[in-house]
Short mmCIF file of C-alpha atoms and ligand atoms in Angstrom, two decimals:
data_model
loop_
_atom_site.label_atom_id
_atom_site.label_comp_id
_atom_site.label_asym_id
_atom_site.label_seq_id
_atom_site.Cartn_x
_atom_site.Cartn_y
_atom_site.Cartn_z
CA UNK A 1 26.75 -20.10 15.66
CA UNK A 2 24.12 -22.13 13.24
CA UNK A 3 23.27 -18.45 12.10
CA UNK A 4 26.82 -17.73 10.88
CA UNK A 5 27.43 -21.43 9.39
CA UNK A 6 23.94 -21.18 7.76
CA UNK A 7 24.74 -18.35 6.06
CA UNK A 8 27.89 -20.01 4.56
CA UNK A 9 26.27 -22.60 3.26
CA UNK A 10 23.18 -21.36 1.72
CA UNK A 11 23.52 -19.62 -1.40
CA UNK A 12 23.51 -15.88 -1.25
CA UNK A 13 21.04 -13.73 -3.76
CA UNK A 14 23.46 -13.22 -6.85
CA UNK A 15 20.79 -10.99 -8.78
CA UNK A 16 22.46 -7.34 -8.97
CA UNK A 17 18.50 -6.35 -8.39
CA UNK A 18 18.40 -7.39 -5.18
CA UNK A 19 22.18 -6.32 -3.94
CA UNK A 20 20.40 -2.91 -5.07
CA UNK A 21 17.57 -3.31 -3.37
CA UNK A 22 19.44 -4.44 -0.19
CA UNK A 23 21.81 -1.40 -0.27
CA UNK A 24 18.54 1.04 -0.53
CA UNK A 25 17.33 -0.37 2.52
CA UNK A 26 20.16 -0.26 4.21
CA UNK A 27 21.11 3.58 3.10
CA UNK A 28 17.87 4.56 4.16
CA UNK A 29 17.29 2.66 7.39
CA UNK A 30 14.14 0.69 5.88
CA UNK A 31 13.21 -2.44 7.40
CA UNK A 32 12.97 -4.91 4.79
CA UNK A 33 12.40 -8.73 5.75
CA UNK A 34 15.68 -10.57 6.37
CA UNK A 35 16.91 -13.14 3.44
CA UNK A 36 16.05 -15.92 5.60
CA UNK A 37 12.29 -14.44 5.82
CA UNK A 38 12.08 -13.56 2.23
CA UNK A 39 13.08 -17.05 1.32
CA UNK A 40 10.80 -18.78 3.69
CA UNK A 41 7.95 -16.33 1.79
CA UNK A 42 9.15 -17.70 -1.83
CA UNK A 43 9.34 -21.37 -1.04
CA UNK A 44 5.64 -21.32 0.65
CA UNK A 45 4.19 -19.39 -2.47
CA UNK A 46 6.02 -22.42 -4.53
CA UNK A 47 4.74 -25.21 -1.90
CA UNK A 48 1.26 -23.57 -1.84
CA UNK A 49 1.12 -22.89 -5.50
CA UNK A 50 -0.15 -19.39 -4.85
CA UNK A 51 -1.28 -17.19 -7.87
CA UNK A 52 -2.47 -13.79 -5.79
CA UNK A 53 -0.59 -12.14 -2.89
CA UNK A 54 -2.37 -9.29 -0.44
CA UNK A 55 0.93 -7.16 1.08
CA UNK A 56 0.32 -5.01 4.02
CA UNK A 57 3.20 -2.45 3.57
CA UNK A 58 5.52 -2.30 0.98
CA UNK A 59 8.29 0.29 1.56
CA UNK A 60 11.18 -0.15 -1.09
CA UNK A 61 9.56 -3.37 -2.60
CA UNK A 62 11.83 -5.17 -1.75
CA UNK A 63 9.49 -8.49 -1.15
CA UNK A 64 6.91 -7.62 -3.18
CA UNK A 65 9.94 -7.58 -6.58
CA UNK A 66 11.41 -10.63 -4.92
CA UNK A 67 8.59 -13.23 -4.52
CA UNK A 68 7.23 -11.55 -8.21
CA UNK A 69 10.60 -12.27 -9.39
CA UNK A 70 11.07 -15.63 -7.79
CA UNK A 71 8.27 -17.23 -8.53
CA UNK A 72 6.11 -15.32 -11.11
CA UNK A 73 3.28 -14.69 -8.21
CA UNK A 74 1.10 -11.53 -8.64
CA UNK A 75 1.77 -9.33 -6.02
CA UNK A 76 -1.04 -6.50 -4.64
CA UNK A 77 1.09 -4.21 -2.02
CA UNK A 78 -0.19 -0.90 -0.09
CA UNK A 79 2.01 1.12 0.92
CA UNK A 80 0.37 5.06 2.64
CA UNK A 81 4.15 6.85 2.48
CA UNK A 82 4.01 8.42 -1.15
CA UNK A 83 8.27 9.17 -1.38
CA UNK A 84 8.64 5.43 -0.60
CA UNK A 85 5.85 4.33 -2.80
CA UNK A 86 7.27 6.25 -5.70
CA UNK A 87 10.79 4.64 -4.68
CA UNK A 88 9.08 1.01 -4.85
CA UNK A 89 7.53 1.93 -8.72
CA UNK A 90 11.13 2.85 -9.82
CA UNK A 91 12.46 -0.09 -8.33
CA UNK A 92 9.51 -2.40 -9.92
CA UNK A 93 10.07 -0.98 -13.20
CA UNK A 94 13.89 -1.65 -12.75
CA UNK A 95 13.11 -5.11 -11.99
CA UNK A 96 10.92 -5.87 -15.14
CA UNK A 97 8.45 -6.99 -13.23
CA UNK A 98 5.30 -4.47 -13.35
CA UNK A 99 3.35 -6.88 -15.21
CA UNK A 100 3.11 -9.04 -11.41
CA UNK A 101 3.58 -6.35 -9.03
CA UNK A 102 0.61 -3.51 -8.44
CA UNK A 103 0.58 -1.16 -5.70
CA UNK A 104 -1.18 0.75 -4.13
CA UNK A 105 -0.79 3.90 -2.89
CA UNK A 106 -3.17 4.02 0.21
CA UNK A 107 -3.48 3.50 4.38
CA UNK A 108 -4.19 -0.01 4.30
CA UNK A 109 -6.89 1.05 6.98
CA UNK A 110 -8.92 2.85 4.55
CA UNK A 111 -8.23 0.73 1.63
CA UNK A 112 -10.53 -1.33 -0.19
CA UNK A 113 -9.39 -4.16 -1.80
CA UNK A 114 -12.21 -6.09 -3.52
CA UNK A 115 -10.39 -9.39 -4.83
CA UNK A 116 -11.87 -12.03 -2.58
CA UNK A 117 -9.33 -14.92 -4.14
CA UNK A 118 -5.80 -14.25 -2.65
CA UNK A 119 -3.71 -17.07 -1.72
CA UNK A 120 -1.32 -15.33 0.35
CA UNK A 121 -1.95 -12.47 2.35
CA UNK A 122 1.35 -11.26 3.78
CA UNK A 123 0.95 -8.24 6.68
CA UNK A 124 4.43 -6.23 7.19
CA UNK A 125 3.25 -2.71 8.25
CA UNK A 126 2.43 -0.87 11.01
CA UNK A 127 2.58 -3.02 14.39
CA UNK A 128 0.55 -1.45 16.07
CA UNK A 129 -2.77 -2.45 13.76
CA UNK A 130 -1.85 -6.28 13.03
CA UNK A 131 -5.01 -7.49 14.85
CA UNK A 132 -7.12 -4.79 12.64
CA UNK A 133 -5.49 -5.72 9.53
CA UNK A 134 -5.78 -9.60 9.88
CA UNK A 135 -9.24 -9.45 10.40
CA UNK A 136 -9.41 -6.90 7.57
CA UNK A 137 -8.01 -9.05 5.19
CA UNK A 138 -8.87 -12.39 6.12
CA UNK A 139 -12.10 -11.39 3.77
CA UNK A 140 -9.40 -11.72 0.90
CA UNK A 141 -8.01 -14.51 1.26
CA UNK A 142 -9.51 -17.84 -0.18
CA UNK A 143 -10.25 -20.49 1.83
CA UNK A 144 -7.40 -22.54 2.84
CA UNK A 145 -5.51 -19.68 2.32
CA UNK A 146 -2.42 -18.21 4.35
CA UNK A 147 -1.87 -14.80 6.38
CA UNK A 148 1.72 -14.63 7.01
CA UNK A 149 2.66 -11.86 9.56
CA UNK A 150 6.52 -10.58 10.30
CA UNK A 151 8.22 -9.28 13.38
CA UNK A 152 6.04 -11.36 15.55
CA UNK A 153 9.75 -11.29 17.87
CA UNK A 154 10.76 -7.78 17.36
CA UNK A 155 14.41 -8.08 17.50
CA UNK A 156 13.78 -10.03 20.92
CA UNK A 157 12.17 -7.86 22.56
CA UNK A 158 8.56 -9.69 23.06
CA UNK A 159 10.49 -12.24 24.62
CA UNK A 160 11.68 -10.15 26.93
CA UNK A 161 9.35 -7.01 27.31
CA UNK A 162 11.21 -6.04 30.75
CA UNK A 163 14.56 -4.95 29.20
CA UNK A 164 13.00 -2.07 27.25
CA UNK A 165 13.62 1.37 28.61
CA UNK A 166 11.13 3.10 26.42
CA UNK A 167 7.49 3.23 27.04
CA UNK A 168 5.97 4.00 23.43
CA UNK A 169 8.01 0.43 22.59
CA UNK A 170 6.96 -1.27 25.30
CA UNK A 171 3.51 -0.25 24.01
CA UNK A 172 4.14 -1.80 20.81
CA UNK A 173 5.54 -4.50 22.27
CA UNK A 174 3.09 -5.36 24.51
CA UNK A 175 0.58 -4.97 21.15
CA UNK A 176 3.00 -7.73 19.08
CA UNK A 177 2.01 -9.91 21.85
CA UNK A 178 -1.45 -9.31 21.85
CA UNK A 179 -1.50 -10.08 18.20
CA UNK A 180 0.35 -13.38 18.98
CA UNK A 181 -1.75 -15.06 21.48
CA UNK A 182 -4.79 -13.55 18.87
CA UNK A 183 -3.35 -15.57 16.49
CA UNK A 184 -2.67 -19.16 17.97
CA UNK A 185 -6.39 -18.55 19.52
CA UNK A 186 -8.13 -17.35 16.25
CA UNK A 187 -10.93 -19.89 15.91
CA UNK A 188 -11.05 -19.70 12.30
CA UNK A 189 -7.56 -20.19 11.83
CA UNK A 190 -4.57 -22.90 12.73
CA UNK A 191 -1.85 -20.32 13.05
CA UNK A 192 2.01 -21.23 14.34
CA UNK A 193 4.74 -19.11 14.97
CA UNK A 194 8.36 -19.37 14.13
CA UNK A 195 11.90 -18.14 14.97
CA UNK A 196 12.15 -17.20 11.32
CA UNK A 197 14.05 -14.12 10.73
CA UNK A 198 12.58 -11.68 13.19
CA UNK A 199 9.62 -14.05 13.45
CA UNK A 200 6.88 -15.05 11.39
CA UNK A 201 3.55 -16.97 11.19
CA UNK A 202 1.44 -19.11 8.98
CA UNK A 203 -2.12 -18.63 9.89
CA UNK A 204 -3.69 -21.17 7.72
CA UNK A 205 -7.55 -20.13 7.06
CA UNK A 206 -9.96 -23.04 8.11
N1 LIG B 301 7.45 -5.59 3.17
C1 LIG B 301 8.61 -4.73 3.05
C2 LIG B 301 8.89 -3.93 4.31
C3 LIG B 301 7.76 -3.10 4.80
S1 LIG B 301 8.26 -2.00 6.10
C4 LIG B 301 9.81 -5.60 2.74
O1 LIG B 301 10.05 -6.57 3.49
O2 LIG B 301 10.52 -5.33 1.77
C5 LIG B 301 6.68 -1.47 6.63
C6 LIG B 301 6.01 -0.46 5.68
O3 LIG B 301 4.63 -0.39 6.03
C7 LIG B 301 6.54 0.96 5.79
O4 LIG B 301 6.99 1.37 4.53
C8 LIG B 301 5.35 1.80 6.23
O5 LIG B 301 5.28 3.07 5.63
C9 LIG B 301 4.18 0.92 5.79
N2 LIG B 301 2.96 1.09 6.57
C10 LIG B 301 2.85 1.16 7.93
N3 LIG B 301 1.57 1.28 8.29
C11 LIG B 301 0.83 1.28 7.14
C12 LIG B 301 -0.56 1.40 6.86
N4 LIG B 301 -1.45 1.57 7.84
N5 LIG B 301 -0.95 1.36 5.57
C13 LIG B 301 -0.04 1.22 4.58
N6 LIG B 301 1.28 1.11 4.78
C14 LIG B 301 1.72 1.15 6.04
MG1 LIG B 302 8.97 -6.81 8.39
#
């Protein structure tokens, strides 16, 4: 499979930091972006030359310590669980890199974030509120600026809504691809979105 054979040839993360980070995520069943996401995240703060990023939910940190790391970006991430936000300041603080990487300890519905010049705003947190958040943050963003959104697939199953059992994720579900066709139709934006990891978009701000 090119999945298998692409993971062969690209170079693996050697950093201990983020083996750590990867084994916290996996011990406590937090969905962190895959490595094919996270790289796809570095290489367009590099190709956009981005100096600000807006993160919608950062659990663990995991992205927010590996595009600071990466690529010496400033990172803003909210995060409204407090035990995982404390576990993300550790893990910043382990990383060296508090100097790039503030969060926030907040619902990112409530929140008010007053920076209006982010390059990058990346959403990654509840589902459910993508279309509320994207037109929550698009006020942050410069223009010409990005929104990249993840788990626009949702381990396959917007593709194929009919094979899910469950209601409540159906629900979701059907919301993911709401936010999708809101997305490509936005008339302020040129958004795309790609098989990337468990699928993400650029939404490029007009
Ligand atoms: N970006 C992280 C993964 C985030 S997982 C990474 O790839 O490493 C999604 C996180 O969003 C969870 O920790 C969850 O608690 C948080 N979240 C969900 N809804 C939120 C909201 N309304 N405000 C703030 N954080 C939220
Ligand atoms: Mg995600």
């Amino acid at each position: 499979m090119n999945q298998d054979y692409l993971r062969n040839v690209n170079k693996p993360f050697e950093e201990n930091i983020v083996r750590d980070l990867q084994k916290q995520a996996k011990a406590g069943k937090i969905p962190i972006i895959s490595e094919e996401g996270i790289h796809f995240l570095i290489q367009m703060i590099q190709i956009h030359k981005a100096k600000k990023v807006l993160e919608i939910g950062t659990a663990i940190g995991y992205s927010s310590i590996l595009m600071a790391l990466f690529t010496n970006v400033k990172v803003t991430s909210i995060e409204r669980n407090e035990t995982l936000y404390k576990q993300a300041m550790t893990n910043v603080k382990t990383a060296k890199v508090e100097d790039l990487v503030e969060l926030v300890l907040a619902d990112a519905n409530d929140v008010v974030i007053n920076d209006l010049d982010y390059d990058i705003v990346f959403i990654d947190a509840a589902k459910s509120s993508y279309i509320r958040f994207f037109e929550k943050f698009s006020k942050n963003l410069k223009k010409g600026g990005i929104i990249i959104s993840d788990n626009l697939l949702f381990r396959g199953m917007v593709a194929h809504p009919e094979k899910i059992e469950s209601k409540n994720r159906r629900q979701l579900v059907k919301k993911i691809n709401l936010y999708n066709e809101y997305i490509v139709n936005h008339p302020n934006f040129d958004s795309y979105i790609y098989a990337i990891g468990d699928g993400l978009s650029i939404s490029i701000k007009k």
